[in-house]
Amino acid sequence: MDRNLGILVAALLLVASTCESAIFNPVSESHRSAASELLSSADGSFGSLEETYEALKTFEVLGIEKKPDIRTSACVSAVKILSSTSSALKDLFHALRVNGVLKCELNDQAFPGIGSKLKDSLNGASSLLDFYYSIGGLILIKDQTSEVDVHISDADRIFRSIKALSQSDGRWRLNSNNPESSNDAAGIALEALSGVISLASSEIDSSLIATLKNDISKLFDGVEKYDDGTCYFDEKLVDAHGHKGPLSASASIVRGITALAAVSSENLNLPGEKVLGLAKFFLGIGIPGSAKDLYYQIDALSCLESIRGSVPLILSLPATVLSVTKKDQLKVKVSTVLGSAAPPLSVKLMQIFVSGSKDASVIDQKLKFDPENSVHVLETLPTNVDVGNYIFSFEIIFDEPEHKNKYATGGRTRVPIHVTGVIKIDSAEIAILENDLGSVETQKKLDLPGESAVALSANHLQKLRLSFRLTTPSGQVFKPHQAFLKLKHDSGVEHIFVVANSGKKFEIILDFLGLVDKFFYLSGTYDLQLTVGDSVMENSFLQPLGHIELDLPEAPEKAARPPPQPVDMYSRYGPKAEISHIFRVPEKRPPRELSLAFFGLVILPFFGFLAGLFHLRANLKNFPKSIHATFAILFHLGIAAVLSLYALFWFKLDLFTTLKTLGLLGIFLMFVGHKTLSHLASTSAKLKTT
Amino acid sequence: MGRSTTTTKDAQALIHSLRTAYAATPTNLKIIDLYIVFAVVTAIIQVGYMAIVGSFPFNSFLSGVLSSVGTAVLAVCLRIQVNKENKEFKDIGQERAFADFVLCNLVLHLVIMNFLG
């Protein structure tokens, strides 16, 4: 029996320790200042009536004073819509909402007309949004004036038509044509149905309400959860506006179930854990960045503030870091989501878990209530709480047992607590030891973390020993995150060593004989610096201890050079040395006169050729006469043209244009040449035969 | 002594006979020969220039020399084809040979001009 109980407790502890712990804080001043910032507009208007209503509702819930120009401009647009006879259903709904918040001056004659219009559209409604706007409008009229009769006679039929759009998983479709269902539509439907129940002139069939309870429990089955107990409703489909997400879906459902819980005569039996999870979700997003998200958050929280049957209570801590040395007291605040006071209750600290290990201790201590500040105080921390990270587990117990049915507390709340303290350092001493025998040559006591400047000297045959002890405020041995000893040479080379602990003492022994290589054989003055630090240590320090003169042997040939130290920033990023480029030495060219002389020399053979021709008595007797002369002339001209094209090619043109022109000239030359030469051939043939 | 005189006498006789034989060639062939001599002399002068100043723009040197030598070679081909005593080329008319000569020269000079740089 005992063994089984023990195993059960161990198993429970194991399960409990795997759940995460987190802090949630109710709505605070930062929400108010964010609202003033996000919802400030230059000319007092917010765009559409819907946005105006959202801004006004946010201000109202947070208790922020509205500026008068906002009121006037909003009233003007609302009254305009309500007075006109051709307004759309959606606009009427939003205008009525704005009027409900601001209570503008409206002609009383307008309401009957609006009322009958809404009833007509209710009778002819087919899509979920039509039902929602018309029913919502009628409820708003009921609140704003008593002259119009808003009761619905065929409430059953309307109930059934809305119910027809529901799905088996608890979600709703927007209209019968659209097969996609969403959580957002479910919230809208629940609000509409609660409106139908409140406006019904005769009792609605209780079996219908029972199916509604069923739908809600199925809806809650589909809620998503995080490890720290937060719950939310996610939206699978993305709207064309791209605006739907977990925030709007969860807010919509919260509005729906709040409205339903308010009008139903019996308890809806909402799961308290999940309602608390939804409250934690809305508080856990912190301060949203857009006006619409802020509206969703604040509107949902205002619904959760007064939901019938399970108002969530938030346990928050103003400070989660406590100092053992300063004897800080643990303070716990319990309030509703908007920060209002909770009913009379007491908070008990049930268990303390050590973070990162399976240790847990059962405390079961009640906290004292301080009515002035309305906080619950734990005056002294339990004796076994030393410095470190813990998870405290609290439980809320109501003074009046019937409050259990009205509020949701979620059983045990786990909160991470960081306990710090001043760590005592004693028995700190630094000594130089002889290598082989370990006998002490010099020993000096250190005062940590105070001022101390020791001057030691050692050679490579000796060792340096540093030791100290760290104790927590409750006398336990303390192992910090960081314990380093740094030696820095005059030239800037640094060496860092970790100080290890063995049992109660922290000790490091630097054997210079083995470290000669690591120190790059640099002798000289080394500055000593000790760093001891931890997140729970309030007196973490970085302390220069003094300096040590090290006498190391000469560096051998192959020893590693010390790494180059970082250069002064200005020289590194300053202008660099001028680069002188080495160009290829140009080839030696002959002097100009020599080239010109040879040019003349090359031309000479041409004249020699002409002279020779003259000497041979070459003549042009065979040149064609009359009509064929033209072809012959053209032929020679064509050749001259080609040669001059080549000359032009060398001076200026590129190959492509040359080839193009050559092609054209070539064709011409071919034609002309053929003509001429064939004529010459025929004449010479004639001469031969004759 | 005697032998040298006979060799010189033989050389003189040889040259004289060559000269008379050459005088018998037709004029058009003599014109072509003159052209060949002109082209080769131009080539030799260019080589001489290169020997003096070095071959720095080597492509220009090659282009110049090959232009002269190329046109000399084409002239030799023309001479062979035009010579009436060559039996193989009787079918190809003189004008046709001349047309070939002109065309090949134009192509050669296009390449030369491109290579001249």
PDB file of C-alpha atoms in Angstrom, chain A residues 587 589-590 594-595 598 601-602 605-606 609 612-613 616 618 635 639 642 646-647 649-650 655 659 662 669 677 680-681, chain B residues 27 30-31 34-35 38 41-42 45-46 48-49 52-53 56-57 95 98-99 102-103 106-107 109-110 113-114 116-117:
ATOM      1  CA  GLU A 587      59.354  47.323 -76.889  1.00  0.00           C
ATOM      2  CA  ARG A 589      61.089  50.939 -81.530  1.00  0.00           C
ATOM      3  CA  PRO A 590      63.481  52.060 -84.214  1.00  0.00           C
ATOM      4  CA  LEU A 594      65.264  55.005 -90.065  1.00  0.00           C
ATOM      5  CA  SER A 595      61.681  53.810 -90.582  1.00  0.00           C
ATOM      6  CA  PHE A 598      63.187  52.213 -95.300  1.00  0.00           C
ATOM      7  CA  LEU A 601      63.541  52.214 -99.991  1.00  0.00           C
ATOM      8  CA  VAL A 602      60.546  49.871-100.249  1.00  0.00           C
ATOM      9  CA  PRO A 605      61.268  48.781-106.551  1.00  0.00           C
ATOM     10  CA  PHE A 606      57.853  49.948-107.741  1.00  0.00           C
ATOM     11  CA  PHE A 609      59.078  48.084-112.134  1.00  0.00           C
ATOM     12  CA  GLY A 612      61.333  48.258-116.615  1.00  0.00           C
ATOM     13  CA  LEU A 613      57.880  48.279-118.200  1.00  0.00           C
ATOM     14  CA  LEU A 616      60.102  46.703-122.472  1.00  0.00           C
ATOM     15  CA  ALA A 618      54.733  47.652-122.795  1.00  0.00           C
ATOM     16  CA  PHE A 635      37.023  46.459-114.284  1.00  0.00           C
ATOM     17  CA  ILE A 639      40.084  46.509-108.663  1.00  0.00           C
ATOM     18  CA  VAL A 642      38.824  46.892-103.729  1.00  0.00           C
ATOM     19  CA  TYR A 646      41.610  47.342 -98.086  1.00  0.00           C
ATOM     20  CA  ALA A 647      43.490  50.521 -97.294  1.00  0.00           C
ATOM     21  CA  PHE A 649      40.011  48.630 -93.688  1.00  0.00           C
ATOM     22  CA  TRP A 650      43.485  49.007 -92.340  1.00  0.00           C
ATOM     23  CA  LEU A 655      36.261  43.258 -90.740  1.00  0.00           C
ATOM     24  CA  LEU A 659      33.519  41.948 -95.870  1.00  0.00           C
ATOM     25  CA  LEU A 662      33.831  43.490-100.412  1.00  0.00           C
ATOM     26  CA  LEU A 669      33.811  43.064-110.227  1.00  0.00           C
ATOM     27  CA  LEU A 677      37.688  39.160-120.297  1.00  0.00           C
ATOM     28  CA  LEU A 680      38.983  39.883-124.976  1.00  0.00           C
ATOM     29  CA  ALA A 681      38.980  36.103-125.239  1.00  0.00           C
TER      30      ALA A 681
ATOM     31  CA  THR B  27      56.827  40.496-124.043  1.00  0.00           C
ATOM     32  CA  LYS B  30      58.835  39.490-119.669  1.00  0.00           C
ATOM     33  CA  ILE B  31      56.347  41.833-117.986  1.00  0.00           C
ATOM     34  CA  LEU B  34      59.659  41.962-114.139  1.00  0.00           C
ATOM     35  CA  TYR B  35      56.727  41.946-111.748  1.00  0.00           C
ATOM     36  CA  PHE B  38      59.830  43.665-108.217  1.00  0.00           C
ATOM     37  CA  VAL B  41      63.114  42.728-104.159  1.00  0.00           C
ATOM     38  CA  THR B  42      60.438  44.304-101.976  1.00  0.00           C
ATOM     39  CA  ILE B  45      64.227  44.902 -98.469  1.00  0.00           C
ATOM     40  CA  GLN B  46      61.627  44.119 -95.759  1.00  0.00           C
ATOM     41  CA  GLY B  48      66.740  43.468 -94.355  1.00  0.00           C
ATOM     42  CA  TYR B  49      64.792  46.064 -92.374  1.00  0.00           C
ATOM     43  CA  ILE B  52      68.253  45.801 -88.544  1.00  0.00           C
ATOM     44  CA  VAL B  53      65.446  46.899 -86.184  1.00  0.00           C
ATOM     45  CA  PHE B  56      58.819  43.644 -82.793  1.00  0.00           C
ATOM     46  CA  PRO B  57      55.486  43.735 -84.539  1.00  0.00           C
ATOM     47  CA  GLU B  95      42.017  35.650-119.761  1.00  0.00           C
ATOM     48  CA  PHE B  98      44.531  36.388-115.546  1.00  0.00           C
ATOM     49  CA  ALA B  99      41.138  36.428-113.834  1.00  0.00           C
ATOM     50  CA  VAL B 102      43.462  38.888-109.936  1.00  0.00           C
ATOM     51  CA  LEU B 103      41.055  37.004-107.677  1.00  0.00           C
ATOM     52  CA  LEU B 106      42.587  40.173-103.920  1.00  0.00           C
ATOM     53  CA  VAL B 107      41.986  37.355-101.431  1.00  0.00           C
ATOM     54  CA  HIS B 109      45.638  41.037 -99.861  1.00  0.00           C
ATOM     55  CA  LEU B 110      42.458  40.864 -97.763  1.00  0.00           C
ATOM     56  CA  MET B 113      45.468  43.601 -94.523  1.00  0.00           C
ATOM     57  CA  ASN B 114      43.690  41.774 -91.710  1.00  0.00           C
ATOM     58  CA  LEU B 116      48.801  43.648 -90.704  1.00  0.00           C
ATOM     59  CA  GLY B 117      47.343  44.970 -87.469  1.00  0.00           C
TER      60      GLY B 117
END
